[in-house]
Amino acid sequence: MSASAVTLPAKDGGKLSLLGMPGPRLIEFFENLDEKPYRAQQIMRWLYQRHENDFDAMTDLSAVLRKQLAEMTTLELPPVLKREHSDDGTRKWLLDVGGNQAVETVYIPEPNRGTLCISSQAGCALDCAFCATGHQGFNRNLSSAEIMSQVVLAAREIAPATITNVVFMGMGEPLANYRNVLPVVQILIDDHAYGLSRRRVTISTAGVVPQIVKLASDCNVALAVSLHAPTDELRDRLVPINRVHPIAELLDACWAYAAGQASRQITFEYVLLDGVNDSVPQARQLIKLLRNRPAKVNLIPFNAFPESGFKCSTQSAIDAFWKTVRDGGLITTIRRPRGDDIAAACGQLAGRVRDRQRVRLGDRVMGASSP
Ligand code: SAH
């Protein structure tokens, strides 16, 4: 196992984090220590099923191995800067990921499930016009350990409640950090770890088409696509990556993705912005794009944040849009805002990010230069 294969959290003095290492990498790690491959399964059960963070408590490992692990590796989680509880039961953690950067994780309990919404990047470079994270700019990709830590921390703190679903809908674009996101997905679906079914792990993307294609062959978990506009002209403005991968190309990748998973439906997210994308003719254009395809639509009332420049659609516009799309034959749901009293709703996650990139996708694609 080469240390460079895993992104190390800098604070741990160079110690390897076992969190975020998927089964095959753990096996390799233990083989290098002359240990049997099944040690990987044992350690995963301790970390992810019994929520254990002290090697000494891992009694089915030999004392020698426990000592070795404690010396060589770390299970340290990022410090929690803030914990918030919403009146509706939603919980939010603000995690310090070093370098004055912080990211957010949200747990949303519902009667029959508990969904954890995790972040994959400090900030985001995609610069979607209506997203609070995008407005902050991009700092860096989170390591697999930092992404996995969010799940481990939440699982520990919400017990005896459990995480039944994980969605990559927090800060960042998961497919722009593919290398570190994939191992986490593999752990989430591993029976020795969380054992979630693929339909209960959702990657949400603004449309990084080449990585959608790659994900289809690597691990076809549930896919959600942030469409938000029925025409390229409008989507170019709202979701700038559309200028690189326009709607037709994106949808082709989506249908190929669905074909690889027995046509399980892809969710198309559509944030409703007053007077921008919420008219009945636009709903009809949306139907044309998605009709007779393995698609369902999730309408998201816009969650306002200061200086976004957008307003949420009126209730009557939301209802009319929903009815039109539904009558067009598409399964259509409206996402109920959760945790908005603690700014935990979609697109409100801002954490703390210092934009290191400055030039964001919108600028790059438009050819504008940046200071
Ligand atoms: N980068 C991923 C994950 C982002 S967040 C993606 O683009 O899909 C998950 C969803 O929240 C996306 O559909 C995103 O477009 C949406 N969203 C972003 N800002 C929002 C806001 N202010 N109100 C409502 N939804 C928002």
Coordinates of C-alpha atoms and ligand atoms in Angstrom, one line a residue:
M1 CA 0.0 0.0 0.0
S2 CA 1.6 3.2 -1.0
A3 CA 0.8 6.2 1.2
S4 CA 0.3 8.4 -1.9
A5 CA -2.7 6.3 -2.9
V6 CA -4.8 7.9 -0.2
T7 CA -5.2 11.6 0.3
L8 CA -4.0 12.3 3.8
P9 CA -5.6 14.8 6.1
A10 CA -2.6 17.1 6.6
K11 CA -3.2 17.6 10.4
D12 CA -2.6 14.0 11.2
G13 CA 1.1 14.4 10.9
G14 CA 1.2 12.2 7.8
K15 CA -0.7 9.3 9.3
L16 CA -2.8 7.3 7.0
S17 CA -6.5 7.5 7.6
L18 CA -8.3 4.2 7.3
L19 CA -11.6 6.0 6.9
G20 CA -12.5 6.2 3.2
M21 CA -10.3 3.2 2.2
P22 CA -12.6 0.7 0.3
G23 CA -12.3 -3.0 0.8
P24 CA -9.7 -3.8 -1.9
R25 CA -7.4 -1.1 -0.6
L26 CA -7.7 -2.3 3.0
I27 CA -6.9 -5.8 1.9
E28 CA -3.8 -4.5 0.1
F29 CA -2.9 -2.6 3.3
F30 CA -3.2 -5.6 5.5
E31 CA -1.4 -7.9 3.1
N32 CA 1.6 -5.5 3.3
L33 CA 1.5 -6.0 7.0
D34 CA 1.6 -9.8 6.5
E35 CA -2.0 -10.0 7.8
K36 CA -4.8 -12.0 6.3
P37 CA -7.2 -10.2 3.9
Y38 CA -10.2 -10.8 6.2
R39 CA -8.7 -8.2 8.5
A40 CA -10.2 -5.7 6.0
Q41 CA -13.7 -6.9 6.7
Q42 CA -13.1 -7.0 10.5
I43 CA -11.9 -3.4 10.5
M44 CA -14.8 -2.2 8.3
R45 CA -17.3 -3.8 10.7
W46 CA -15.6 -2.0 13.6
L47 CA -15.5 1.4 11.9
Y48 CA -18.8 1.5 10.1
Q49 CA -21.2 -0.9 11.9
R50 CA -20.1 -0.6 15.5
H51 CA -18.9 3.0 15.2
E52 CA -15.7 2.2 17.1
N53 CA -12.8 4.7 17.0
D54 CA -10.4 3.1 19.5
F55 CA -8.1 0.4 18.1
D56 CA -7.8 -1.1 21.6
A57 CA -11.5 -1.9 21.7
M58 CA -11.2 -4.0 18.5
T59 CA -10.8 -7.2 20.4
D60 CA -10.8 -9.6 17.4
L61 CA -7.5 -8.1 16.2
S62 CA -4.3 -9.2 17.8
A63 CA -2.7 -6.8 20.4
V64 CA 0.3 -6.5 18.1
L65 CA -1.8 -5.5 15.1
R66 CA -3.8 -3.0 17.2
K67 CA -0.6 -1.4 18.3
Q68 CA 0.7 -1.3 14.8
L69 CA -2.5 0.3 13.5
A70 CA -2.5 2.9 16.3
E71 CA 1.1 3.9 15.4
M72 CA 0.7 3.9 11.6
T73 CA -2.9 5.1 11.0
T74 CA -5.6 7.4 12.3
L75 CA -9.3 7.4 12.7
E76 CA -9.5 11.0 13.5
L77 CA -12.6 13.0 12.4
P78 CA -12.6 16.6 11.4
P79 CA -13.4 18.8 14.5
V80 CA -17.1 19.9 14.7
L81 CA -17.3 23.7 14.7
K82 CA -21.0 23.8 15.1
R83 CA -24.0 21.5 15.6
E84 CA -27.5 22.7 14.9
H85 CA -30.9 21.1 15.3
S86 CA -33.9 22.2 13.4
D87 CA -37.4 22.3 14.8
D88 CA -38.3 19.6 12.2
G89 CA -35.6 17.2 13.4
T90 CA -33.0 18.1 10.7
R91 CA -29.5 18.2 12.1
K92 CA -26.5 20.1 10.6
W93 CA -22.8 19.8 11.4
L94 CA -20.2 22.3 10.4
L95 CA -16.8 20.6 10.1
D96 CA -13.4 22.1 10.2
V97 CA -11.4 20.7 7.3
G98 CA -8.3 22.8 8.0
G99 CA -6.8 25.8 6.3
N100 CA -9.7 27.9 7.5
Q101 CA -12.2 25.8 5.4
A102 CA -15.4 24.3 6.7
V103 CA -18.0 22.1 5.1
E104 CA -21.5 21.1 6.1
T105 CA -23.3 17.8 6.5
V106 CA -27.1 17.5 7.0
Y107 CA -29.2 14.7 8.4
I108 CA -32.9 14.6 7.5
P109 CA -35.1 12.2 9.4
E110 CA -38.4 11.1 7.9
P111 CA -40.9 8.6 9.2
N112 CA -39.5 5.7 7.1
R113 CA -36.0 6.7 6.4
G114 CA -33.0 8.9 7.5
T115 CA -31.2 10.7 4.8
L116 CA -27.6 12.0 5.1
C117 CA -26.6 14.8 2.8
I118 CA -22.8 15.0 2.4
S119 CA -20.3 17.5 0.9
S120 CA -17.6 16.5 -1.5
Q121 CA -15.7 19.7 -1.9
A122 CA -14.9 22.9 0.0
G123 CA -16.9 25.2 -2.2
C124 CA -17.7 24.5 -5.8
A125 CA -16.3 25.7 -9.1
L126 CA -19.4 25.1 -11.2
D127 CA -20.9 28.5 -10.3
C128 CA -24.6 27.7 -10.8
A129 CA -26.4 31.1 -10.6
F130 CA -28.8 30.2 -7.8
C131 CA -26.5 28.2 -5.5
A132 CA -25.0 29.6 -2.2
T133 CA -22.1 27.2 -2.4
G134 CA -21.3 28.3 -5.9
H135 CA -21.3 31.9 -4.9
Q136 CA -18.5 31.2 -2.5
G137 CA -16.2 29.8 -5.1
F138 CA -14.0 26.8 -5.0
N139 CA -11.2 25.9 -2.5
R140 CA -10.4 22.2 -2.8
N141 CA -11.6 18.7 -3.2
L142 CA -12.3 16.8 0.1
S143 CA -10.3 13.6 0.6
S144 CA -12.0 10.3 0.8
A145 CA -11.4 10.3 4.5
E146 CA -13.0 13.7 4.9
I147 CA -16.0 12.7 2.9
M148 CA -16.3 9.3 4.8
S149 CA -15.8 11.1 8.2
Q150 CA -19.1 13.0 7.6
V151 CA -21.0 9.6 7.5
V152 CA -19.1 8.2 10.4
L153 CA -19.7 11.2 12.6
A154 CA -23.4 11.5 11.8
A155 CA -23.9 7.8 12.2
R156 CA -22.4 8.0 15.7
E157 CA -24.3 11.0 16.8
I158 CA -27.7 10.1 15.5
A159 CA -27.6 6.5 17.0
P160 CA -29.9 4.7 17.7
A161 CA -31.5 6.3 14.6
T162 CA -29.8 5.1 11.4
I163 CA -28.7 6.4 8.1
T164 CA -30.8 4.6 5.4
N165 CA -29.9 6.9 2.5
V166 CA -26.9 8.9 1.5
V167 CA -27.1 11.8 -1.0
F168 CA -24.2 13.7 -2.4
M169 CA -26.2 16.9 -2.4
G170 CA -24.2 18.9 0.1
M171 CA -21.4 21.3 -0.9
G172 CA -19.5 20.6 -4.1
E173 CA -19.9 18.7 -7.3
P174 CA -19.2 15.1 -6.6
L175 CA -18.3 14.1 -10.1
A176 CA -15.7 16.8 -10.2
N177 CA -14.0 15.0 -7.3
Y178 CA -14.6 11.5 -8.7
R179 CA -11.3 10.0 -7.5
N180 CA -12.2 10.6 -3.9
V181 CA -16.0 10.1 -4.1
L182 CA -15.9 6.7 -5.7
P183 CA -14.2 4.9 -2.7
V184 CA -16.8 6.4 -0.4
V185 CA -19.6 5.1 -2.6
Q186 CA -18.0 1.7 -2.6
I187 CA -17.9 1.7 1.2
L188 CA -21.5 2.8 1.5
I189 CA -22.7 -0.2 -0.5
D190 CA -20.2 -2.7 1.0
D191 CA -22.0 -5.3 3.1
H192 CA -19.1 -5.3 5.6
A193 CA -19.6 -1.5 6.0
Y194 CA -22.9 0.3 5.6
G195 CA -24.5 -2.2 3.2
L196 CA -26.8 0.3 1.6
S197 CA -28.4 -0.8 -1.6
R198 CA -27.3 1.2 -4.8
R199 CA -30.7 2.8 -5.0
R200 CA -30.2 4.4 -1.6
V201 CA -27.0 6.1 -2.5
T202 CA -27.5 9.1 -4.8
I203 CA -24.9 11.1 -6.7
S204 CA -26.3 14.5 -7.7
T205 CA -24.5 16.2 -10.6
A206 CA -24.8 19.4 -12.5
G207 CA -23.9 17.4 -15.6
V208 CA -20.2 16.4 -15.7
V209 CA -20.9 14.2 -18.6
P210 CA -17.6 12.2 -18.9
Q211 CA -17.8 11.2 -15.3
I212 CA -21.5 10.1 -15.6
V213 CA -20.3 7.7 -18.3
K214 CA -17.5 6.5 -16.0
L215 CA -19.7 6.1 -13.0
A216 CA -22.0 3.9 -15.1
S217 CA -19.3 1.4 -15.5
D218 CA -17.7 1.8 -12.1
C219 CA -20.7 1.7 -9.7
N220 CA -24.1 2.6 -11.0
V221 CA -25.7 4.0 -7.9
A222 CA -28.8 6.3 -8.2
L223 CA -28.2 9.4 -10.3
A224 CA -29.8 12.8 -9.9
V225 CA -29.2 15.5 -12.5
S226 CA -29.6 19.2 -11.8
L227 CA -31.4 20.2 -15.0
H228 CA -33.1 23.4 -13.9
A229 CA -33.9 24.6 -17.5
P230 CA -35.5 23.1 -20.5
T231 CA -33.4 25.0 -23.2
D232 CA -29.7 25.4 -23.7
E233 CA -30.1 29.1 -23.9
L234 CA -31.5 29.3 -20.3
R235 CA -29.4 26.5 -18.9
D236 CA -26.2 28.1 -20.2
R237 CA -27.0 31.0 -17.8
L238 CA -28.2 29.0 -14.8
V239 CA -25.9 26.0 -14.9
P240 CA -22.7 27.2 -16.7
I241 CA -21.3 23.7 -17.3
N242 CA -24.1 23.4 -19.9
R243 CA -21.8 25.5 -22.2
V244 CA -19.4 22.6 -22.1
H245 CA -21.9 19.7 -22.0
P246 CA -25.3 20.9 -23.4
I247 CA -28.6 19.3 -22.7
A248 CA -28.7 16.8 -25.6
E249 CA -25.3 15.4 -24.7
L250 CA -26.2 15.3 -21.0
L251 CA -29.5 13.5 -21.6
D252 CA -27.8 10.9 -23.9
A253 CA -25.4 10.1 -21.1
C254 CA -28.4 9.8 -18.7
W255 CA -30.3 7.4 -20.9
A256 CA -27.2 5.3 -21.4
Y257 CA -26.7 5.3 -17.6
A258 CA -30.3 4.2 -17.0
A259 CA -30.0 1.4 -19.6
G260 CA -27.1 0.0 -17.5
Q261 CA -29.3 -0.3 -14.4
A262 CA -32.4 -1.9 -15.8
S263 CA -33.9 1.5 -16.6
R264 CA -34.2 2.5 -13.0
Q265 CA -35.3 6.1 -13.2
I266 CA -33.0 9.1 -13.1
T267 CA -34.2 12.0 -11.0
F268 CA -34.1 15.4 -12.7
E269 CA -33.9 18.2 -10.2
Y270 CA -35.5 21.5 -11.2
V271 CA -35.3 24.5 -8.9
L272 CA -38.2 26.8 -9.4
L273 CA -37.1 30.4 -9.9
D274 CA -39.8 33.1 -10.1
G275 CA -40.2 34.4 -13.6
V276 CA -37.1 32.6 -14.9
N277 CA -37.9 28.9 -15.5
D278 CA -41.3 28.4 -14.0
S279 CA -43.8 29.1 -16.7
V280 CA -46.3 26.5 -18.1
P281 CA -44.7 26.7 -21.6
Q282 CA -41.4 25.8 -20.0
A283 CA -43.0 22.9 -18.2
R284 CA -44.2 21.7 -21.6
Q285 CA -40.7 22.0 -23.0
L286 CA -39.4 19.9 -20.1
I287 CA -42.0 17.2 -20.8
K288 CA -40.7 17.0 -24.4
L289 CA -37.2 16.3 -23.1
L290 CA -38.1 13.6 -20.7
R291 CA -41.3 12.0 -21.9
N292 CA -41.1 8.2 -22.4
R293 CA -37.7 8.1 -20.8
P294 CA -36.7 6.5 -17.5
A295 CA -37.0 9.9 -15.8
K296 CA -38.8 11.5 -12.8
V297 CA -38.9 15.1 -11.9
N298 CA -38.1 16.6 -8.5
L299 CA -39.2 20.2 -8.3
I300 CA -37.3 22.2 -5.7
P301 CA -38.8 25.5 -4.5
F302 CA -35.8 27.9 -4.6
N303 CA -34.3 28.5 -1.1
A304 CA -33.3 32.1 -1.0
F305 CA -30.0 33.4 0.3
P306 CA -28.8 36.9 0.5
E307 CA -27.7 38.4 -2.8
S308 CA -28.8 35.5 -5.0
G309 CA -30.9 37.9 -7.1
F310 CA -33.6 35.2 -7.5
K311 CA -36.9 34.7 -5.8
C312 CA -38.8 31.5 -5.2
S313 CA -41.7 30.9 -7.5
T314 CA -45.2 31.7 -6.2
Q315 CA -47.2 28.8 -4.9
S316 CA -49.6 29.1 -7.8
A317 CA -46.7 28.9 -10.3
I318 CA -45.3 25.9 -8.5
D319 CA -48.7 24.2 -8.5
A320 CA -49.3 24.9 -12.2
F321 CA -45.8 23.8 -13.2
W322 CA -46.2 20.6 -11.2
K323 CA -49.6 19.8 -12.6
T324 CA -48.4 20.4 -16.2
V325 CA -45.5 18.1 -15.9
R326 CA -47.5 15.5 -14.1
D327 CA -50.3 15.6 -16.7
G328 CA -47.5 15.2 -19.3
G329 CA -47.0 11.7 -17.9
L330 CA -44.0 12.2 -15.7
I331 CA -43.7 11.3 -12.1
T332 CA -43.2 14.6 -10.4
T333 CA -42.6 15.4 -6.8
I334 CA -42.1 18.7 -5.0
R335 CA -39.3 18.8 -2.5
R336 CA -40.4 20.0 0.8
P337 CA -37.8 22.3 2.3
R338 CA -36.2 20.8 5.4
G339 CA -34.2 22.5 8.1
D340 CA -34.6 25.9 6.5
D341 CA -34.6 27.5 10.0
I342 CA -31.0 26.4 10.3
A343 CA -30.1 27.1 6.6
A344 CA -29.7 23.4 5.9
A345 CA -32.0 23.3 2.9
C346 CA -30.7 22.7 -0.7
G347 CA -28.4 25.3 -1.9
Q348 CA -28.1 27.1 1.4
L349 CA -25.0 25.2 2.5
A350 CA -22.2 27.6 2.5
G351 CA -19.8 26.3 5.2
R352 CA -16.8 28.5 5.1
V353 CA -14.8 28.7 1.9
R354 CA -12.0 30.9 0.8
D355 CA -12.1 30.9 -3.0
R356 CA -8.7 29.9 -4.1
Q357 CA -9.5 29.4 -7.7
R358 CA -11.0 32.8 -8.4
V359 CA -11.7 31.9 -12.0
R360 CA -14.9 29.9 -11.9
L361 CA -16.4 27.8 -14.6
G362 CA -18.8 30.6 -15.7
D363 CA -15.9 33.0 -16.3
R364 CA -13.7 30.4 -17.9
V365 CA -16.3 29.3 -20.4
M366 CA -17.2 32.9 -21.2
G367 CA -13.6 33.6 -21.8
A368 CA -13.5 36.4 -19.3
S369 CA -10.3 37.0 -17.5
S370 CA -10.1 37.2 -13.7
P371 CA -7.8 39.0 -11.4
Ligands
SAH1 N1 -23.3 19.8 -7.4 C1 -24.4 18.9 -7.3 C2 -25.0 18.8 -5.9 C3 -25.5 20.2 -5.5 S1 -26.7 20.5 -4.4 C4 -25.5 19.2 -8.3 O1 -25.4 20.2 -8.9 O2 -26.4 18.4 -8.4 C5 -28.2 19.6 -4.7 C6 -29.3 20.3 -5.4 O3 -29.7 21.5 -4.8 C7 -28.9 20.6 -6.9 O4 -30.0 20.2 -7.7 C8 -28.8 22.1 -6.8 O5 -28.9 22.6 -8.1 C9 -29.9 22.5 -5.9 N2 -29.8 23.8 -5.4 C10 -28.7 24.6 -5.3 N3 -28.9 25.8 -4.8 C11 -30.3 25.8 -4.5 C12 -31.1 26.8 -3.9 N4 -30.7 27.9 -3.5 N5 -32.4 26.4 -3.7 C13 -32.8 25.2 -4.0 N6 -32.1 24.2 -4.6 C14 -30.8 24.5 -4.8

